[in-house]
Every structure is written in structure tokens, then in C-alpha cells.
Coordinates of C-alpha atoms and ligand atoms in Angstrom, one line a residue:
X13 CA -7.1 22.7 8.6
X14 CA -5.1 19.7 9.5
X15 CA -3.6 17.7 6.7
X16 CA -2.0 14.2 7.2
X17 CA 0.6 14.2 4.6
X18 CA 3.9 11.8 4.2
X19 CA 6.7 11.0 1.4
X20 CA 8.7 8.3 1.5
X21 CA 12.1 7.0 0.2
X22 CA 14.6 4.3 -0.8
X23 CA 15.2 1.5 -3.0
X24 CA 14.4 -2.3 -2.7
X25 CA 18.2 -3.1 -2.3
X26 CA 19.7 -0.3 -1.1
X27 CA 20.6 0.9 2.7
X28 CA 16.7 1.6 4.4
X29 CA 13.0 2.7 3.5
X30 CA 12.3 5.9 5.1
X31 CA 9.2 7.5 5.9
X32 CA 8.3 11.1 7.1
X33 CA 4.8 11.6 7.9
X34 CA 3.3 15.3 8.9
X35 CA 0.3 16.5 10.2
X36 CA 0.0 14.4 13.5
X37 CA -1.7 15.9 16.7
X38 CA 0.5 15.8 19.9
X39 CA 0.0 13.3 22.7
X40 CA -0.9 10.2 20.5
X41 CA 0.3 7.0 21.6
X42 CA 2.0 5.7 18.5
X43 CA 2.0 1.1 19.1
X44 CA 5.4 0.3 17.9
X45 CA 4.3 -3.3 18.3
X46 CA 1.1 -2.9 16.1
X47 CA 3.3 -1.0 14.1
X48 CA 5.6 -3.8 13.2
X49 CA 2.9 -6.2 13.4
X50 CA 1.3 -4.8 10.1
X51 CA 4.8 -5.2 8.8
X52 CA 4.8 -8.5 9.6
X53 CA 0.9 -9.2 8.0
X54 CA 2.4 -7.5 4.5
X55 CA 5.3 -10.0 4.8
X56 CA 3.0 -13.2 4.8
X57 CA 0.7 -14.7 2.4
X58 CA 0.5 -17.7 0.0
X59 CA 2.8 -17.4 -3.2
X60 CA 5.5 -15.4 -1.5
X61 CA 9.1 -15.4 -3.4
X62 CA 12.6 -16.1 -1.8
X63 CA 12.9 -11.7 -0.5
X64 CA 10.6 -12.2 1.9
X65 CA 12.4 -15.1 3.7
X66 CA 15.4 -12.7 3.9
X67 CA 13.4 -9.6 5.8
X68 CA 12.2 -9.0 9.1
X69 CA 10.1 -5.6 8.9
X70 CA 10.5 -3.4 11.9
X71 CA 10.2 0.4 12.0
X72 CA 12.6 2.0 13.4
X73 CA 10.7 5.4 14.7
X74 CA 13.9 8.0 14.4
X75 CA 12.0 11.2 15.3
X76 CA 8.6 13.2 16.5
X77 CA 7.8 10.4 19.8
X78 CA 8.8 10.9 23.2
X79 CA 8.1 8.4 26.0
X80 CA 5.5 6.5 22.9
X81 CA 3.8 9.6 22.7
X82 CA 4.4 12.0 19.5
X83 CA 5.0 15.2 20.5
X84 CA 3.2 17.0 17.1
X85 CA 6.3 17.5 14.9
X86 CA 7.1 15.3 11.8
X87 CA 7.6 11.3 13.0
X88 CA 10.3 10.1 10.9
X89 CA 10.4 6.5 11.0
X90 CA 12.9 4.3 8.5
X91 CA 12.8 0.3 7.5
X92 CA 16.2 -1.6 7.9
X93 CA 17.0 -3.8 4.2
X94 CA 18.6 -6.8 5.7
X95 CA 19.7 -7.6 1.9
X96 CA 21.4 -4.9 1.7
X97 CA 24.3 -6.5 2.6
X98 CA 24.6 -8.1 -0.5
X99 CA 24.7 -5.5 -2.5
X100 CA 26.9 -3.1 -1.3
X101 CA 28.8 -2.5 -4.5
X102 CA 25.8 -2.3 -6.9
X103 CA 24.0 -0.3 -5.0
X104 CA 26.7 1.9 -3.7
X105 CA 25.7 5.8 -2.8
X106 CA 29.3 6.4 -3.1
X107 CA 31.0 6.4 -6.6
X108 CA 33.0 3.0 -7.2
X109 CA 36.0 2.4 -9.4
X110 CA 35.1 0.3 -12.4
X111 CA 38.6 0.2 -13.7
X112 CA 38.8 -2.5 -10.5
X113 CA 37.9 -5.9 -12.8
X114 CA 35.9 -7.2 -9.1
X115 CA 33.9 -3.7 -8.4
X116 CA 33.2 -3.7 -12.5
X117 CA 32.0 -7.6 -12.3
X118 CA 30.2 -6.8 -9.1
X119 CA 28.6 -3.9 -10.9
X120 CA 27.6 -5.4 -14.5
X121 CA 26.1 -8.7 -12.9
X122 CA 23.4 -6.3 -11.4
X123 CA 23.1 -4.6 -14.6
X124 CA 19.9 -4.7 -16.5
X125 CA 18.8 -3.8 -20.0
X126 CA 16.0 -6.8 -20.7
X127 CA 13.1 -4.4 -20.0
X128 CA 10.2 -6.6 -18.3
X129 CA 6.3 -5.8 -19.7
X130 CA 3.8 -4.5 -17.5
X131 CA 6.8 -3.1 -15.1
X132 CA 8.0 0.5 -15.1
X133 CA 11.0 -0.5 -16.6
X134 CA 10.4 0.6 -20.4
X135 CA 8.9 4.1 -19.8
X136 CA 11.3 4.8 -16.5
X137 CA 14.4 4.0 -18.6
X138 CA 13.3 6.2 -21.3
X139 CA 11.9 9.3 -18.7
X140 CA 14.9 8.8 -16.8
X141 CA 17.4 8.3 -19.2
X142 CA 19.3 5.5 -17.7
X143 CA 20.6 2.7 -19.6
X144 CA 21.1 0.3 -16.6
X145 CA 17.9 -0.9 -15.7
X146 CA 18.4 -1.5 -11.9
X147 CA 17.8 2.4 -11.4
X148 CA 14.4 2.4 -12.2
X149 CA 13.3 -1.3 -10.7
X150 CA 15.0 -0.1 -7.6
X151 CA 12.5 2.5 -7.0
X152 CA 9.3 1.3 -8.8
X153 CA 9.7 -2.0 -6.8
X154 CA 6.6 -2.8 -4.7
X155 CA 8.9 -3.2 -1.7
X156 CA 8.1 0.6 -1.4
X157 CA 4.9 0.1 0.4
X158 CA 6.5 -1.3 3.4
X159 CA 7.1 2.4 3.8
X160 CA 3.3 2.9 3.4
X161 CA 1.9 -0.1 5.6
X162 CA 3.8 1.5 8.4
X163 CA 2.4 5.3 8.0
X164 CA -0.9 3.4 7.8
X165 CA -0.3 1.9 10.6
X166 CA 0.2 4.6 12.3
X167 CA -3.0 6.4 11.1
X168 CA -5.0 3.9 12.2
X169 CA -3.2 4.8 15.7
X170 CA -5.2 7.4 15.5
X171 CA -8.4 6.0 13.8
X172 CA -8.3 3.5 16.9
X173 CA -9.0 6.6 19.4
X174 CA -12.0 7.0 17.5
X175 CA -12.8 3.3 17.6
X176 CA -12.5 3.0 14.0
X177 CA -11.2 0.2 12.7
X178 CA -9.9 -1.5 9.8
X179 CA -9.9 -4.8 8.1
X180 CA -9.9 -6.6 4.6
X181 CA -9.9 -10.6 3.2
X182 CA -8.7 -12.0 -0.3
X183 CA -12.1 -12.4 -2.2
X184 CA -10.4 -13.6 -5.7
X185 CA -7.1 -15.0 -7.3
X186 CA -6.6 -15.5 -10.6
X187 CA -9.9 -17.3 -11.5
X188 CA -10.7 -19.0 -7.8
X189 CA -12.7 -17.9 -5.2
X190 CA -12.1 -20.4 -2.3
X191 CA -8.7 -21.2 -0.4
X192 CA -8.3 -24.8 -1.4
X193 CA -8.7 -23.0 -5.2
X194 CA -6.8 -20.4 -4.5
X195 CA -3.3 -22.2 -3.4
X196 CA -4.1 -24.4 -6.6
X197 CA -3.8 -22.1 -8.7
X198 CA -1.2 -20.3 -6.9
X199 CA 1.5 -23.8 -6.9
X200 CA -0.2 -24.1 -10.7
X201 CA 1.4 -20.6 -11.6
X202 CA 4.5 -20.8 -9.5
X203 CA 5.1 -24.6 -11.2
X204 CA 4.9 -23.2 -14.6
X205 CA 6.9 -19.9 -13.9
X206 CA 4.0 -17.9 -14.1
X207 CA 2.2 -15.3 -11.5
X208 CA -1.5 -14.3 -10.4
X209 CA -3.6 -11.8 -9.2
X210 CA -6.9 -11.2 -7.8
X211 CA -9.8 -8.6 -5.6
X212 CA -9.5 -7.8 -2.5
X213 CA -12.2 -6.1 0.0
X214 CA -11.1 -3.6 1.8
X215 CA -13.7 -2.5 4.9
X216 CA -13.8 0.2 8.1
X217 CA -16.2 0.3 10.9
X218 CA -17.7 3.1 12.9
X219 CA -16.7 6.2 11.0
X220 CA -18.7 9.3 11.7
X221 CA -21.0 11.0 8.8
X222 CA -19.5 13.9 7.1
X223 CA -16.1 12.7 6.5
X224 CA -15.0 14.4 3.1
X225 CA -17.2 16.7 1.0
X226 CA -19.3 17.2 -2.1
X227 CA -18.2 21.1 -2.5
X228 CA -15.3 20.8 -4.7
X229 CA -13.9 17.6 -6.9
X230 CA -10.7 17.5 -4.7
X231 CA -12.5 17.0 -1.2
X232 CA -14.7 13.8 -2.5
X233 CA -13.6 11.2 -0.3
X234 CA -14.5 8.5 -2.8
X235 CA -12.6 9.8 -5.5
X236 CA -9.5 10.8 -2.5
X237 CA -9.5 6.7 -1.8
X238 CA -9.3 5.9 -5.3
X239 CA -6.2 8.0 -5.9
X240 CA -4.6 6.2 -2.8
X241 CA -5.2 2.6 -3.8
X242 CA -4.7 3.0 -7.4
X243 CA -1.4 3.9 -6.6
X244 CA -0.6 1.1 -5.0
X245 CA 2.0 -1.0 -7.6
X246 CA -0.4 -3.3 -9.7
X247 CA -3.7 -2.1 -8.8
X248 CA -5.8 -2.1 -11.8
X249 CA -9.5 -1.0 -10.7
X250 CA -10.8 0.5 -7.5
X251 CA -14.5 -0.1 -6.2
X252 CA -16.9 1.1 -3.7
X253 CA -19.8 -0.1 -2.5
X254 CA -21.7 -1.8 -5.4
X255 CA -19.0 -1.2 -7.8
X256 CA -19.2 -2.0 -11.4
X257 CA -22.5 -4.1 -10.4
X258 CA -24.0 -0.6 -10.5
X259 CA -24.5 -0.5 -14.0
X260 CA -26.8 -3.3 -14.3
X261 CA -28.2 -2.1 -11.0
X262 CA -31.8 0.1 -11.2
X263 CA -32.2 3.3 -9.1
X264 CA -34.5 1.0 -6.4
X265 CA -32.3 -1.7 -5.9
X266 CA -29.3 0.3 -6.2
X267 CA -29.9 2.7 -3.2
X268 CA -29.6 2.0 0.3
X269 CA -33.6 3.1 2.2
X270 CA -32.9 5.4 5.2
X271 CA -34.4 4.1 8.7
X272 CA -34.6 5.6 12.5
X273 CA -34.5 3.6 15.3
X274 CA -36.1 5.7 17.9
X275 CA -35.1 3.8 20.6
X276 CA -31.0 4.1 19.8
X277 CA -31.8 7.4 18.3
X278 CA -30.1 6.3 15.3
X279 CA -29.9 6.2 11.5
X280 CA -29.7 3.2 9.8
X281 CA -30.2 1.3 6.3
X282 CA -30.5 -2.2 5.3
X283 CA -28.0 -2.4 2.5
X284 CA -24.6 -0.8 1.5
X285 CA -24.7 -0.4 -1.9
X286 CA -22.8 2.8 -1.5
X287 CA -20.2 1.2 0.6
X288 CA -20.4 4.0 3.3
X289 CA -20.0 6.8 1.0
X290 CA -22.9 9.4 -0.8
X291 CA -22.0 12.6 -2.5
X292 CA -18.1 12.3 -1.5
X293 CA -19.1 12.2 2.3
X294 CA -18.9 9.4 5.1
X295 CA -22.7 8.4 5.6
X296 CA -21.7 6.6 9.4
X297 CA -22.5 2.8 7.4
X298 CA -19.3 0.9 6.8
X299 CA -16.8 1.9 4.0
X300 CA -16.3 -1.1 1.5
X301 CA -13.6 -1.0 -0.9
X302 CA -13.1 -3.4 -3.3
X303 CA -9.6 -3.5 -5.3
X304 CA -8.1 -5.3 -8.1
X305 CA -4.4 -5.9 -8.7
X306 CA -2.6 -7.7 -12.2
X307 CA -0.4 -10.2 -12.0
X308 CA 3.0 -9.3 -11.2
X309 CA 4.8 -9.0 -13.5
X310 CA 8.1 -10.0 -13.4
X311 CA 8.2 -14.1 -14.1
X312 CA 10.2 -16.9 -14.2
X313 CA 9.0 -17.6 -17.8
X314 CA 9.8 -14.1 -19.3
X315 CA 7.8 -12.8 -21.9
X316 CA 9.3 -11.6 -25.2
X317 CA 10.9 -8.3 -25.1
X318 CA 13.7 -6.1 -26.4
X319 CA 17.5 -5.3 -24.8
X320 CA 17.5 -1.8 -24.7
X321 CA 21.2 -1.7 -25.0
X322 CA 21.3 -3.6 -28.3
X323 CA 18.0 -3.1 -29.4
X324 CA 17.7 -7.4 -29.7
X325 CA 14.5 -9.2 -29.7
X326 CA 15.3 -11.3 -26.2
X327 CA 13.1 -12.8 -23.4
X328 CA 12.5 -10.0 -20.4
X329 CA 14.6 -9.9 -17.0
X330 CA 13.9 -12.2 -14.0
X331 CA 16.0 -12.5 -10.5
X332 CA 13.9 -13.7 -8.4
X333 CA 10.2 -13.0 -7.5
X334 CA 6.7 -13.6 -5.8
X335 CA 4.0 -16.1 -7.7
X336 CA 1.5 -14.0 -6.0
X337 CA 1.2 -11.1 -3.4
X338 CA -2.8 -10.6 -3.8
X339 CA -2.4 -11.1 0.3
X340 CA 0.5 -8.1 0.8
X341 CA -1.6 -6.1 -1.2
X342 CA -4.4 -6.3 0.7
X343 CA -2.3 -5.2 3.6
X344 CA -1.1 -2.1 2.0
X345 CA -4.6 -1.5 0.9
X346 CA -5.8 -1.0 4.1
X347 CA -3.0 0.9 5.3
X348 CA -3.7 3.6 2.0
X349 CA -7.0 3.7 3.2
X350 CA -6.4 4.4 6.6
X351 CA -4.1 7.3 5.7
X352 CA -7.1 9.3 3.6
X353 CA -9.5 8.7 6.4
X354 CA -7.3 10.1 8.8
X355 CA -6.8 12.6 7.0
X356 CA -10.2 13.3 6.2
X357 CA -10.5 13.2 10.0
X358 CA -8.3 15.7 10.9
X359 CA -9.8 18.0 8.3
X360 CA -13.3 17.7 10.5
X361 CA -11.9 16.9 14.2
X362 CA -8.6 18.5 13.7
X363 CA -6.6 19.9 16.4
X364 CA -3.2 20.3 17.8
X365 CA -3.2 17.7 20.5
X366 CA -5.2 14.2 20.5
X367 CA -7.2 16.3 23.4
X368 CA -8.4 19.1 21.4
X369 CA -9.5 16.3 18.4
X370 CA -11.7 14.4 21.2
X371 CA -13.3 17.9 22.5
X372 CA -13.8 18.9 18.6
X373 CA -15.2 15.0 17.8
X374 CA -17.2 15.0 20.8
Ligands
EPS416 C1 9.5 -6.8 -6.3 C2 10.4 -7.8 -6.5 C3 10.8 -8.7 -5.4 C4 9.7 -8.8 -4.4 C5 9.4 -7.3 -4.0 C6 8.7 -6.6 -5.1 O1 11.9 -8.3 -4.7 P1 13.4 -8.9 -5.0 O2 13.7 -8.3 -6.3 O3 14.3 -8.4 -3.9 O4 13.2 -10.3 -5.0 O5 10.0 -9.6 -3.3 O6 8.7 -7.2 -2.9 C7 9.4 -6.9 -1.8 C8 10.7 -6.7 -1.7 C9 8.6 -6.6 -0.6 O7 9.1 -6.2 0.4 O8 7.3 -6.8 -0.8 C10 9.1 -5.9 -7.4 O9 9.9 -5.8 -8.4 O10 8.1 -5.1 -7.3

């Protein structure tokens, strides 16, 4: 059984994001340019903070593709931080000497102890033991799924062979549900130091039925994309199909009636209620996600918190940050998505080579 599988690593500040990603057939053209053009979609988006004027995403594919084909071993591919370069001493792999008054000042004015709520900051400091701050925010930074958006990219590489595609649109942010609205509340926030977030749909077009399976708890494909997109930094609630409307929704409206069409000698319904998915399995309608992400939380008005050095009541951390980044999200949303149906498509289709999946899918 084939298994798309990646890790990724590095910090928001520090030298590169790297990912490794396993599982990949042989002979699949891997778009570069697509590639860095979902970079560049996760990079835009109303209510964007000063970071993103500093970075231009590109991956930088290190391993696994020959002649823009991959080959089937691992595709290691790595993200270059452009700000790195101003934080070379803080962020140092190497140890530094602190007894040097410049390297110490370089060094504390990065430091952190002014936890920020609703971050990882307070749990990670406490798990990890660290009493500097910066080495859990480095890590638990949504810069991370840069990483992510490029392995999606990739599976929808291979999701595009199939002619299945992806796509998603900002339904929601904070309490507005048209654009006009939506910057307005966004330049409201920003003007009073204060962030937003918002729903997102999330869709895919012409998957095949049977993708994922109701025979054990682990191979539901519903509950698979749930575990993906909740743990995307600040995702609060993942829907499909109907959603939370289901409650109030009674067994005949909530079900989607099952037609023929003789004549294309095909299935079809009238509604998606189930957003593409019954008993943990691909039903060949569209997939519709629907997912909700908090505001973010660090903000230029700080909320009241605690120094964990001295244990003082004081007003939480803030460098710099996004008003909103309900847009990025959505990016990265699609890109988590894209990962568990590939992989759920190698589990049916798989094969060595992009040849034997076509044989297998055909
Ligand atoms: C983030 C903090 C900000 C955001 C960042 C996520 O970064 P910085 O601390 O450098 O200003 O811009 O998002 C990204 C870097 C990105 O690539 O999306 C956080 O703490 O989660």
C-alpha cells in the first residue's frame, strides 16, 4: 500500500523551511512554477503584516527529480528565510559568547518571557522547559505551513493527472460576509491593534468513488481531512458537507437522492449535503470542506498576561504581526487537503511509477 507521508522543519527566523515528502510514484512531472505559485497565493491576502513584504517564497527542490520528473525516492525540497539575515545572532545554530556585551544585547532584545494567550507560548515554555520564549514561537509560528502549501502543491501534481482539482474562497471574516465588509472590518481591527478571523470553503472536483473506507476508524476519509486541517495553526472547527446545519437538518432534507442518467451512464444527486463524502468514502460528488480559524493571536494591543521570568502581571508580547490571514489560510487549507486525498489515492490507484497508477485507475 502506498502512503504519501512528509515531515517538515525549521523556524520562522532561522536559516530555511525544509520539507521531505515520501511515498511519490516515479515519472511524475513535479511544476516547479505551480509549485511557487501556491507560495506566492499563501503570501497575499488582505490584512497581511510587515513579514510578508520581506519574503519571496520559492522552493528550492534539493532531491528525488531528475529532468522535472521524480524519480520515486524521497523529494526533499527547502524554503529560503530571506529574514534570516537579520537574525543571525539570535537565532544562531552555533553557540555564541554572551560574555561579548554586543552578541549578549543582540541576544536578550530577542528574548521573550511575556507569554501571549491563545499562542503556544504558555504550554510550550512549560513542556519544553525553556525560559526564553523565542524557542517555542519559532517553531509554533504559522510560517510553518509554507512547508505544507508546497508538499500540497505537489500532491495536487499528482491529483492534476487525475484531473482533480482543487479550489477554495473566503466565505466569512470576523462578522462580514461580503468584500467591501470584509476589508472594513479588517482596517477596523488593524486601526485599533486588534486581529480577525473567519470560514473558509474548501472544495475538489472529479474525485473517483471509494476514496477512503468505512472498515476501520483510521481509514475514514472524513475524519483523515479533519485531522489535516485542524492542524493547521488557528483552525478552530472543521466541516463537511452540511456541517453543523445537520443538526437542525431532518433525515429527508438532509440526504442527498441518488439518480442515473442512462444516457452518460452515470450516478448523480441533486444536492451535497454530504459534501462528497458517505460512510468515510469518496461518493464521485464534489468534496466541500468548510473551515474555521480564530483570530490570531498575537496583537498590537496585547492582552493582559504574566512574565514568566518574574512571575509580573504585564501586557503579552508583540513584534510585529498580520491583522488577518483568513486568505493564507485558505491556501494552506487546500494544500492539507490535497495531501490526504493523494494519499488516499495512492492507497486505491497505488503503484510505483505514475504508469502503473493510470493502468490501476483506469
Ligand atoms: C506569525 C508571526 C508573523 C507572521 C507569521 C506567523 O511572523 P513575524 O513574527 O516574522 O512577523 O507574519 O507568518 C509568516 C511568517 C508566514 O510566512 O505566514 C506567527 O507567530 O504565527
Amino acid at each position: 500500500m502506498n502512503k504519501f507521508r512528509f515531515l517538515t522543519s525549521g523556524e520562522s527566523h532561522g536559516m530555511c523551511l525544509n520539507a521531505i515528502i515520501e511515498g511519490l510514484p516515479s515519472n511524475l512531472f513535479i511544476d516547479t512554477e505551480f509549485v511557487n505559485s501556491e507560495l506566492a497565493r499563501r503570501q497575499q491576502g488582505y490584512g497581511r503584516g510587515g513579514r510578508m513584504q520581506i519574503e519571496t517564497d520559492k522552493a528550492m527542490i534539493k532531491s528525488g527529480v531528475r529532468f522535472g520528473k521524480t524519480t520515486g525516492a524521497p523529494v526533499c525540497l527547502e524554503i529560503e528565510n530571506k529574514d534570516w539575515k537579520n537574525w543571525q545572532i539570535p537565532m544562531s545554530v552555533e553557540p555564541q559568547d554572551l560574555s561579548d556585551p554586543d552578541i549578549l544585547e543582540a541576544v536578550n532584545a530577542k528574548k521573550i518571557t511575556r507569554v501571549r494567550p491563545g499562542h503556544a507560548d504558555f504550554a510550550g515554555a512549560i513542556k519544553y522547559n525553556h525560559n526564553d520564549i523565542r524557542n517555542v514561537l519559532e517553531r509554533s509560528s504559522a510560517r510553518e505551513t509554507a512547508t505544507r502549501v508546497a508538499v500540497g502543491a505537489v500532491a495536487k501534481c499528482l491529483l492534476k493527472e487525475f484531473g482533480i482539482t482543487a479550489s477554495s474562497r473566503v466565505l466569512q471574516i470576523g462578522t462580514a460576509f461580503d468584500e467591501d465588509a470584509m476589508k472594513k472590518q479588517i482596517d477596523e481591527a488593524k486601526e485599533n491593534g486588534d486581529t480577525l478571523g473567519g470560514k473558509i470553503e474548501i472544495s475538489f472536483k472529479n474525485l473517483p468513488v471509494g476514496l477512503g473506507s468505512f472498515v476501520n476508524w483510521d481509514r475514514r476519509l472524513d475524519g483523515r481531512l479533519a485531522q489535516a486541517l485542524m492542524s493547521i495553526p488557528a483552525v478552530k472547527a472543521v466541516e463537511i458537507g452540511a456541517g453543523t446545519k445537520a443538526a437542525e437538518l431532518n433525515g429527508s432534507n438532509m440526504h442527498d437522492e441518488i439518480f442515473y442518467d442512462s444516457e452518460s451512464k452515470k450516478y448523480y444527486r441533486k444536492t451535497n449535503n454530504a459534501g462528497g463524502i458517505e460512510g468515510g468514502m469518496t461518493n464521485g460528488e464534489d468534496i466541500v470542506l468548510t473551515i474555521t480559524m480564530k483570530a490570531i493571536p498575537t496583537m498590537k494591543k496585547p492582552l493582559q498576561s504574566v512574565d514568566i521570568d518574574t512571575k509580573e502581571a504585564i501586557s503579552a508580547h508583540f513584534e510585529r504581526s498580520d491583522t488577518c490571514a483568513v486568505e493564507a489560510c485558505a491556501v494552506v487549507g487546500e494544500a492539507m487537503a490535497a495531501i490526504v486525498l493523494a494519499d488516499a489515492f495512492l492507497e486505491k490507484f497505488g503503484g510505483d511509477s505514475i504508469e502503473e497508477i493510470r493502468k490501476n485507475y483506469e
